[in-house]
PDB file of C-alpha atoms in Angstrom:
ATOM      1  CA  ASP A  26     -16.167  10.815  45.857  1.00  0.00           C
ATOM      2  CA  ALA A  27     -17.581   7.457  46.480  1.00  0.00           C
ATOM      3  CA  LYS A  28     -19.521   7.163  49.385  1.00  0.00           C
ATOM      4  CA  THR A  29     -18.852   2.827  49.025  1.00  0.00           C
ATOM      5  CA  THR A  30     -16.285   0.965  48.201  1.00  0.00           C
ATOM      6  CA  GLN A  31     -17.340  -2.871  47.725  1.00  0.00           C
ATOM      7  CA  PRO A  32     -15.030  -5.542  45.611  1.00  0.00           C
ATOM      8  CA  PRO A  33     -16.016  -5.599  41.826  1.00  0.00           C
ATOM      9  CA  SER A  34     -16.542  -9.531  41.862  1.00  0.00           C
ATOM     10  CA  MET A  35     -16.875 -12.183  43.771  1.00  0.00           C
ATOM     11  CA  ASP A  36     -18.385 -15.970  42.888  1.00  0.00           C
ATOM     12  CA  CYS A  37     -20.013 -18.476  45.099  1.00  0.00           C
ATOM     13  CA  ALA A  38     -21.145 -21.704  45.028  1.00  0.00           C
ATOM     14  CA  GLU A  39     -24.795 -22.742  44.962  1.00  0.00           C
ATOM     15  CA  GLY A  40     -26.810 -23.715  47.861  1.00  0.00           C
ATOM     16  CA  ARG A  41     -23.864 -21.748  50.024  1.00  0.00           C
ATOM     17  CA  ALA A  42     -24.035 -18.076  51.576  1.00  0.00           C
ATOM     18  CA  ALA A  43     -23.005 -15.477  49.514  1.00  0.00           C
ATOM     19  CA  ASN A  44     -21.607 -12.546  51.860  1.00  0.00           C
ATOM     20  CA  LEU A  45     -20.808  -8.967  49.819  1.00  0.00           C
ATOM     21  CA  PRO A  46     -19.038  -6.889  51.653  1.00  0.00           C
ATOM     22  CA  CYS A  47     -19.305  -2.917  51.516  1.00  0.00           C
ATOM     23  CA  ASN A  48     -16.891   0.041  53.061  1.00  0.00           C
ATOM     24  CA  HIS A  49     -18.805   3.021  53.749  1.00  0.00           C
ATOM     25  CA  SER A  50     -15.974   4.838  56.125  1.00  0.00           C
ATOM     26  CA  THR A  51     -17.800   8.091  56.002  1.00  0.00           C
ATOM     27  CA  ILE A  52     -21.124   7.536  56.533  1.00  0.00           C
ATOM     28  CA  SER A  53     -23.139  10.007  58.364  1.00  0.00           C
ATOM     29  CA  GLY A  54     -25.486   9.253  61.525  1.00  0.00           C
ATOM     30  CA  ASN A  55     -28.616   9.619  59.392  1.00  0.00           C
ATOM     31  CA  GLU A  56     -28.003   7.992  56.002  1.00  0.00           C
ATOM     32  CA  TYR A  57     -29.028   5.051  55.578  1.00  0.00           C
ATOM     33  CA  VAL A  58     -27.175   2.215  53.914  1.00  0.00           C
ATOM     34  CA  TYR A  59     -29.396   0.026  50.875  1.00  0.00           C
ATOM     35  CA  TRP A  60     -28.665  -2.819  48.771  1.00  0.00           C
ATOM     36  CA  TYR A  61     -29.962  -3.373  45.164  1.00  0.00           C
ATOM     37  CA  ARG A  62     -28.973  -5.667  42.432  1.00  0.00           C
ATOM     38  CA  GLN A  63     -29.079  -5.300  38.799  1.00  0.00           C
ATOM     39  CA  ILE A  64     -29.862  -8.701  36.388  1.00  0.00           C
ATOM     40  CA  HIS A  65     -28.757  -7.860  33.246  1.00  0.00           C
ATOM     41  CA  SER A  66     -30.049  -5.808  32.020  1.00  0.00           C
ATOM     42  CA  GLN A  67     -33.231  -4.906  34.490  1.00  0.00           C
ATOM     43  CA  GLY A  68     -34.041  -2.293  36.343  1.00  0.00           C
ATOM     44  CA  PRO A  69     -32.145  -2.171  40.004  1.00  0.00           C
ATOM     45  CA  GLN A  70     -33.999  -4.326  42.110  1.00  0.00           C
ATOM     46  CA  TYR A  71     -34.344  -3.239  45.576  1.00  0.00           C
ATOM     47  CA  ILE A  72     -32.969  -5.641  48.058  1.00  0.00           C
ATOM     48  CA  ILE A  73     -32.373  -4.319  52.072  1.00  0.00           C
ATOM     49  CA  HIS A  74     -31.825  -1.120  54.169  1.00  0.00           C
ATOM     50  CA  GLY A  75     -30.821  -0.540  57.553  1.00  0.00           C
ATOM     51  CA  LEU A  76     -29.542   2.378  59.550  1.00  0.00           C
ATOM     52  CA  LYS A  77     -27.713   0.830  62.962  1.00  0.00           C
ATOM     53  CA  ASN A  78     -29.476  -2.041  63.443  1.00  0.00           C
ATOM     54  CA  ASN A  79     -29.376  -5.318  61.521  1.00  0.00           C
ATOM     55  CA  GLU A  80     -31.870  -6.085  59.400  1.00  0.00           C
ATOM     56  CA  THR A  81     -33.278  -9.640  57.564  1.00  0.00           C
ATOM     57  CA  ASN A  82     -36.096  -9.948  54.794  1.00  0.00           C
ATOM     58  CA  GLU A  83     -36.868 -12.605  52.854  1.00  0.00           C
ATOM     59  CA  MET A  84     -34.248 -12.025  50.083  1.00  0.00           C
ATOM     60  CA  ALA A  85     -31.212 -11.358  52.934  1.00  0.00           C
ATOM     61  CA  SER A  86     -30.384  -9.938  56.126  1.00  0.00           C
ATOM     62  CA  LEU A  87     -27.850  -6.802  56.219  1.00  0.00           C
ATOM     63  CA  ILE A  88     -25.365  -6.794  59.175  1.00  0.00           C
ATOM     64  CA  ILE A  89     -23.942  -3.451  60.105  1.00  0.00           C
ATOM     65  CA  THR A  90     -21.147  -2.761  61.992  1.00  0.00           C
ATOM     66  CA  GLU A  91     -21.329  -1.262  65.428  1.00  0.00           C
ATOM     67  CA  ASP A  92     -19.345   2.371  64.374  1.00  0.00           C
ATOM     68  CA  ARG A  93     -21.600   1.881  61.115  1.00  0.00           C
ATOM     69  CA  LYS A  94     -18.042   1.895  58.444  1.00  0.00           C
ATOM     70  CA  SER A  95     -18.443  -0.813  56.757  1.00  0.00           C
ATOM     71  CA  SER A  96     -21.372  -3.779  56.071  1.00  0.00           C
ATOM     72  CA  THR A  97     -22.547  -6.941  54.765  1.00  0.00           C
ATOM     73  CA  LEU A  98     -24.839  -8.703  52.665  1.00  0.00           C
ATOM     74  CA  ILE A  99     -26.006 -11.716  53.165  1.00  0.00           C
ATOM     75  CA  LEU A 100     -27.573 -14.134  50.783  1.00  0.00           C
ATOM     76  CA  PRO A 101     -27.821 -17.598  53.113  1.00  0.00           C
ATOM     77  CA  HIS A 102     -29.037 -19.867  50.726  1.00  0.00           C
ATOM     78  CA  ALA A 103     -27.486 -18.850  47.249  1.00  0.00           C
ATOM     79  CA  THR A 104     -28.626 -19.933  43.616  1.00  0.00           C
ATOM     80  CA  LEU A 105     -28.509 -19.609  40.046  1.00  0.00           C
ATOM     81  CA  ARG A 106     -30.850 -16.905  39.484  1.00  0.00           C
ATOM     82  CA  ASP A 107     -28.434 -14.780  42.431  1.00  0.00           C
ATOM     83  CA  THR A 108     -25.978 -14.385  39.200  1.00  0.00           C
ATOM     84  CA  ALA A 109     -26.837  -9.837  39.309  1.00  0.00           C
ATOM     85  CA  VAL A 110     -25.087  -6.810  40.452  1.00  0.00           C
ATOM     86  CA  TYR A 111     -25.045  -5.808  44.024  1.00  0.00           C
ATOM     87  CA  TYR A 112     -24.547  -2.384  44.842  1.00  0.00           C
ATOM     88  CA  CYS A 113     -24.852  -0.580  48.277  1.00  0.00           C
ATOM     89  CA  ILE A 114     -25.467   2.623  48.561  1.00  0.00           C
ATOM     90  CA  VAL A 115     -25.036   5.618  50.812  1.00  0.00           C
ATOM     91  CA  ARG A 116     -28.710   7.925  50.647  1.00  0.00           C
ATOM     92  CA  VAL A 117     -26.872  10.808  51.008  1.00  0.00           C
ATOM     93  CA  GLU A 118     -29.853  13.770  51.212  1.00  0.00           C
ATOM     94  CA  ASN A 119     -32.715  13.063  49.034  1.00  0.00           C
ATOM     95  CA  ASP A 120     -30.679  11.307  45.792  1.00  0.00           C
ATOM     96  CA  MET A 121     -29.158   7.771  45.479  1.00  0.00           C
ATOM     97  CA  ARG A 122     -25.890   7.295  43.648  1.00  0.00           C
ATOM     98  CA  PHE A 123     -25.020   4.056  42.342  1.00  0.00           C
ATOM     99  CA  GLY A 124     -21.224   2.980  42.314  1.00  0.00           C
ATOM    100  CA  ALA A 125     -19.899  -0.466  40.081  1.00  0.00           C
ATOM    101  CA  GLY A 126     -20.968  -2.124  42.455  1.00  0.00           C
ATOM    102  CA  THR A 127     -20.096  -5.807  42.895  1.00  0.00           C
ATOM    103  CA  ARG A 128     -20.328  -8.736  40.548  1.00  0.00           C
ATOM    104  CA  LEU A 129     -21.545 -11.016  42.200  1.00  0.00           C
ATOM    105  CA  THR A 130     -21.594 -15.290  39.852  1.00  0.00           C
ATOM    106  CA  VAL A 131     -23.259 -17.762  41.388  1.00  0.00           C
ATOM    107  CA  LYS A 132     -21.379 -21.425  40.213  1.00  0.00           C
ATOM    108  CA  PRO A 133     -24.010 -24.855  40.261  1.00  0.00           C
TER     109      PRO A 133
ATOM    110  CA  GLU B  23     -44.949  -6.584  39.623  1.00  0.00           C
ATOM    111  CA  ALA B  24     -44.343  -3.261  38.728  1.00  0.00           C
ATOM    112  CA  ASP B  25     -45.817  -0.270  39.359  1.00  0.00           C
ATOM    113  CA  ILE B  26     -43.312   1.873  36.759  1.00  0.00           C
ATOM    114  CA  TYR B  27     -43.929   1.761  33.524  1.00  0.00           C
ATOM    115  CA  GLN B  28     -41.296   2.554  31.009  1.00  0.00           C
ATOM    116  CA  THR B  29     -43.106   2.872  26.994  1.00  0.00           C
ATOM    117  CA  PRO B  30     -41.282   1.896  24.967  1.00  0.00           C
ATOM    118  CA  ARG B  31     -38.629  -1.537  25.723  1.00  0.00           C
ATOM    119  CA  TYR B  32     -36.237  -1.148  22.956  1.00  0.00           C
ATOM    120  CA  LEU B  33     -36.046   1.493  20.298  1.00  0.00           C
ATOM    121  CA  VAL B  34     -33.976   1.931  17.527  1.00  0.00           C
ATOM    122  CA  ILE B  35     -34.595   5.420  15.493  1.00  0.00           C
ATOM    123  CA  GLY B  36     -32.250   6.622  12.801  1.00  0.00           C
ATOM    124  CA  THR B  37     -30.210  10.688  13.519  1.00  0.00           C
ATOM    125  CA  GLY B  38     -31.963  13.450  14.040  1.00  0.00           C
ATOM    126  CA  LYS B  39     -35.378  12.043  15.113  1.00  0.00           C
ATOM    127  CA  LYS B  40     -37.161  13.349  17.972  1.00  0.00           C
ATOM    128  CA  ILE B  41     -37.924  10.942  20.633  1.00  0.00           C
ATOM    129  CA  THR B  42     -39.979  10.596  24.100  1.00  0.00           C
ATOM    130  CA  LEU B  43     -39.540   7.809  26.156  1.00  0.00           C
ATOM    131  CA  GLU B  44     -42.500   7.236  28.321  1.00  0.00           C
ATOM    132  CA  CYS B  45     -42.351   6.467  32.344  1.00  0.00           C
ATOM    133  CA  SER B  46     -45.141   6.477  34.446  1.00  0.00           C
ATOM    134  CA  GLN B  47     -45.924   5.784  38.010  1.00  0.00           C
ATOM    135  CA  THR B  48     -49.057   3.876  39.682  1.00  0.00           C
ATOM    136  CA  MET B  49     -47.767   4.820  43.699  1.00  0.00           C
ATOM    137  CA  GLY B  50     -48.182   8.857  44.243  1.00  0.00           C
ATOM    138  CA  HIS B  51     -45.108   9.046  44.081  1.00  0.00           C
ATOM    139  CA  ASP B  52     -43.128  12.667  44.265  1.00  0.00           C
ATOM    140  CA  LYS B  53     -39.976  11.631  43.727  1.00  0.00           C
ATOM    141  CA  MET B  54     -39.213  10.457  39.708  1.00  0.00           C
ATOM    142  CA  TYR B  55     -35.014   9.945  38.264  1.00  0.00           C
ATOM    143  CA  TRP B  56     -33.787   9.243  35.353  1.00  0.00           C
ATOM    144  CA  TYR B  57     -30.860   6.643  35.034  1.00  0.00           C
ATOM    145  CA  GLN B  58     -28.431   6.623  32.074  1.00  0.00           C
ATOM    146  CA  GLN B  59     -26.548   3.242  31.815  1.00  0.00           C
ATOM    147  CA  ASP B  60     -23.764   1.999  29.193  1.00  0.00           C
ATOM    148  CA  PRO B  61     -24.006  -1.899  29.467  1.00  0.00           C
ATOM    149  CA  GLY B  62     -21.622  -2.529  32.268  1.00  0.00           C
ATOM    150  CA  MET B  63     -21.000   0.663  33.506  1.00  0.00           C
ATOM    151  CA  GLU B  64     -22.917   2.304  35.897  1.00  0.00           C
ATOM    152  CA  LEU B  65     -25.488   3.424  36.225  1.00  0.00           C
ATOM    153  CA  HIS B  66     -25.831   7.614  36.662  1.00  0.00           C
ATOM    154  CA  LEU B  67     -28.453  10.313  37.312  1.00  0.00           C
ATOM    155  CA  ILE B  68     -29.284  12.433  34.675  1.00  0.00           C
ATOM    156  CA  HIS B  69     -32.491  14.370  35.935  1.00  0.00           C
ATOM    157  CA  TYR B  70     -34.211  14.327  38.777  1.00  0.00           C
ATOM    158  CA  SER B  71     -37.534  15.722  39.494  1.00  0.00           C
ATOM    159  CA  TYR B  72     -39.608  16.268  43.681  1.00  0.00           C
ATOM    160  CA  GLY B  73     -42.719  16.868  42.700  1.00  0.00           C
ATOM    161  CA  VAL B  74     -44.963  18.955  39.237  1.00  0.00           C
ATOM    162  CA  ASN B  75     -43.066  21.464  37.839  1.00  0.00           C
ATOM    163  CA  SER B  76     -40.003  20.778  39.197  1.00  0.00           C
ATOM    164  CA  THR B  77     -37.184  19.116  37.263  1.00  0.00           C
ATOM    165  CA  GLU B  78     -33.298  19.607  37.949  1.00  0.00           C
ATOM    166  CA  LYS B  79     -29.848  17.993  36.192  1.00  0.00           C
ATOM    167  CA  GLY B  80     -28.206  14.974  37.907  1.00  0.00           C
ATOM    168  CA  ASP B  81     -24.444  14.140  38.232  1.00  0.00           C
ATOM    169  CA  LEU B  82     -24.592  13.435  33.888  1.00  0.00           C
ATOM    170  CA  SER B  83     -24.431  15.788  31.382  1.00  0.00           C
ATOM    171  CA  SER B  84     -27.263  15.285  29.595  1.00  0.00           C
ATOM    172  CA  GLU B  85     -28.649  16.284  25.742  1.00  0.00           C
ATOM    173  CA  SER B  86     -32.053  15.579  26.706  1.00  0.00           C
ATOM    174  CA  THR B  87     -34.915  17.530  28.180  1.00  0.00           C
ATOM    175  CA  VAL B  88     -37.993  16.059  30.598  1.00  0.00           C
ATOM    176  CA  SER B  89     -41.210  17.352  32.288  1.00  0.00           C
ATOM    177  CA  ARG B  90     -43.022  16.739  34.796  1.00  0.00           C
ATOM    178  CA  ILE B  91     -46.729  18.379  34.659  1.00  0.00           C
ATOM    179  CA  ARG B  92     -48.745  15.457  36.792  1.00  0.00           C
ATOM    180  CA  THR B  93     -47.716  13.506  39.587  1.00  0.00           C
ATOM    181  CA  GLU B  94     -47.578   9.809  38.324  1.00  0.00           C
ATOM    182  CA  HIS B  95     -45.851  10.398  34.183  1.00  0.00           C
ATOM    183  CA  PHE B  96     -42.642  12.069  34.579  1.00  0.00           C
ATOM    184  CA  PRO B  97     -41.139  11.623  29.832  1.00  0.00           C
ATOM    185  CA  LEU B  98     -38.193  12.653  28.581  1.00  0.00           C
ATOM    186  CA  THR B  99     -37.076  14.416  24.940  1.00  0.00           C
ATOM    187  CA  LEU B 100     -34.599  13.652  23.284  1.00  0.00           C
ATOM    188  CA  GLU B 101     -34.752  16.430  20.081  1.00  0.00           C
ATOM    189  CA  SER B 102     -32.359  15.572  17.926  1.00  0.00           C
ATOM    190  CA  ALA B 103     -31.054  11.902  18.470  1.00  0.00           C
ATOM    191  CA  ARG B 104     -27.342  10.830  17.699  1.00  0.00           C
ATOM    192  CA  PRO B 105     -25.053   7.288  17.628  1.00  0.00           C
ATOM    193  CA  SER B 106     -24.217   8.920  21.152  1.00  0.00           C
ATOM    194  CA  HIS B 107     -27.505   8.817  22.909  1.00  0.00           C
ATOM    195  CA  THR B 108     -27.418   5.160  22.465  1.00  0.00           C
ATOM    196  CA  SER B 109     -27.661   3.693  25.850  1.00  0.00           C
ATOM    197  CA  GLN B 110     -30.371   2.415  28.180  1.00  0.00           C
ATOM    198  CA  TYR B 111     -32.282   4.846  30.183  1.00  0.00           C
ATOM    199  CA  LEU B 112     -33.901   3.820  33.163  1.00  0.00           C
ATOM    200  CA  CYS B 113     -36.567   5.937  35.562  1.00  0.00           C
ATOM    201  CA  ALA B 114     -37.699   5.935  38.857  1.00  0.00           C
ATOM    202  CA  SER B 115     -39.323   6.441  41.574  1.00  0.00           C
ATOM    203  CA  SER B 116     -39.648   7.268  45.505  1.00  0.00           C
ATOM    204  CA  GLU B 117     -41.496   8.930  48.521  1.00  0.00           C
ATOM    205  CA  ILE B 118     -39.805  11.591  49.919  1.00  0.00           C
ATOM    206  CA  GLY B 119     -36.730  10.718  52.840  1.00  0.00           C
ATOM    207  CA  THR B 120     -34.489   8.843  53.249  1.00  0.00           C
ATOM    208  CA  VAL B 121     -36.302   6.286  54.820  1.00  0.00           C
ATOM    209  CA  TYR B 122     -37.598   4.977  50.914  1.00  0.00           C
ATOM    210  CA  GLY B 123     -35.686   3.576  48.891  1.00  0.00           C
ATOM    211  CA  TYR B 124     -35.965   3.538  45.052  1.00  0.00           C
ATOM    212  CA  THR B 125     -38.963   1.510  42.881  1.00  0.00           C
ATOM    213  CA  PHE B 126     -37.082   1.095  38.916  1.00  0.00           C
ATOM    214  CA  GLY B 127     -38.483   0.289  35.738  1.00  0.00           C
ATOM    215  CA  SER B 128     -37.979  -2.215  33.850  1.00  0.00           C
ATOM    216  CA  GLY B 129     -35.995   0.447  31.491  1.00  0.00           C
ATOM    217  CA  THR B 130     -35.906   1.725  28.067  1.00  0.00           C
ATOM    218  CA  ARG B 131     -32.468   0.601  25.217  1.00  0.00           C
ATOM    219  CA  LEU B 132     -32.557   3.120  22.460  1.00  0.00           C
ATOM    220  CA  THR B 133     -29.611   2.428  19.607  1.00  0.00           C
ATOM    221  CA  VAL B 134     -29.913   5.337  18.017  1.00  0.00           C
ATOM    222  CA  VAL B 135     -28.600   4.608  13.427  1.00  0.00           C
TER     223      VAL B 135
END
């Protein structure tokens, strides 16, 4: 049973912000939201995670709504190298289940 | 730089052969995982381990087996490879606890002919 819902694909212009949404309406109080990306067929790469507060690191920002039912990953200045599949994951117990993710295409 | 290593990176092997895919990590992580991913498709958890001598089957049924004799090493074995086993196999590790993320290896792309 799916814990997260993401759009299957999105486009973004190079240099613009990419905002990737994720719905997780059944999230529990102690479950973290994680974001990973997978470039081509490489192993997934960790981006960011959060519990209830907004988070920012050198790669991205994570905005979590107050009710925690959805979140948005923001890549502030997308480059062509950000083209990848982005996975939003709610950590279930101790294991991660990856859904289909969002295929982000950054266009020149 | 990666602290989790998978070998080989690519493998083409004939039907019926026994193969072992290697996964090692240098981070001292207790938890390790194997995922299977067909091209353009989702990752499916096939095996995981919470520590030495601990192994569990994941969501996707797999004919492969795993072992965890040392903390740093989590090999996956196929006793008799078949074309249906053709896929990418990704290994990951993490600390115990939901606050910790996974570190993935680069994967092994297996082709059985």
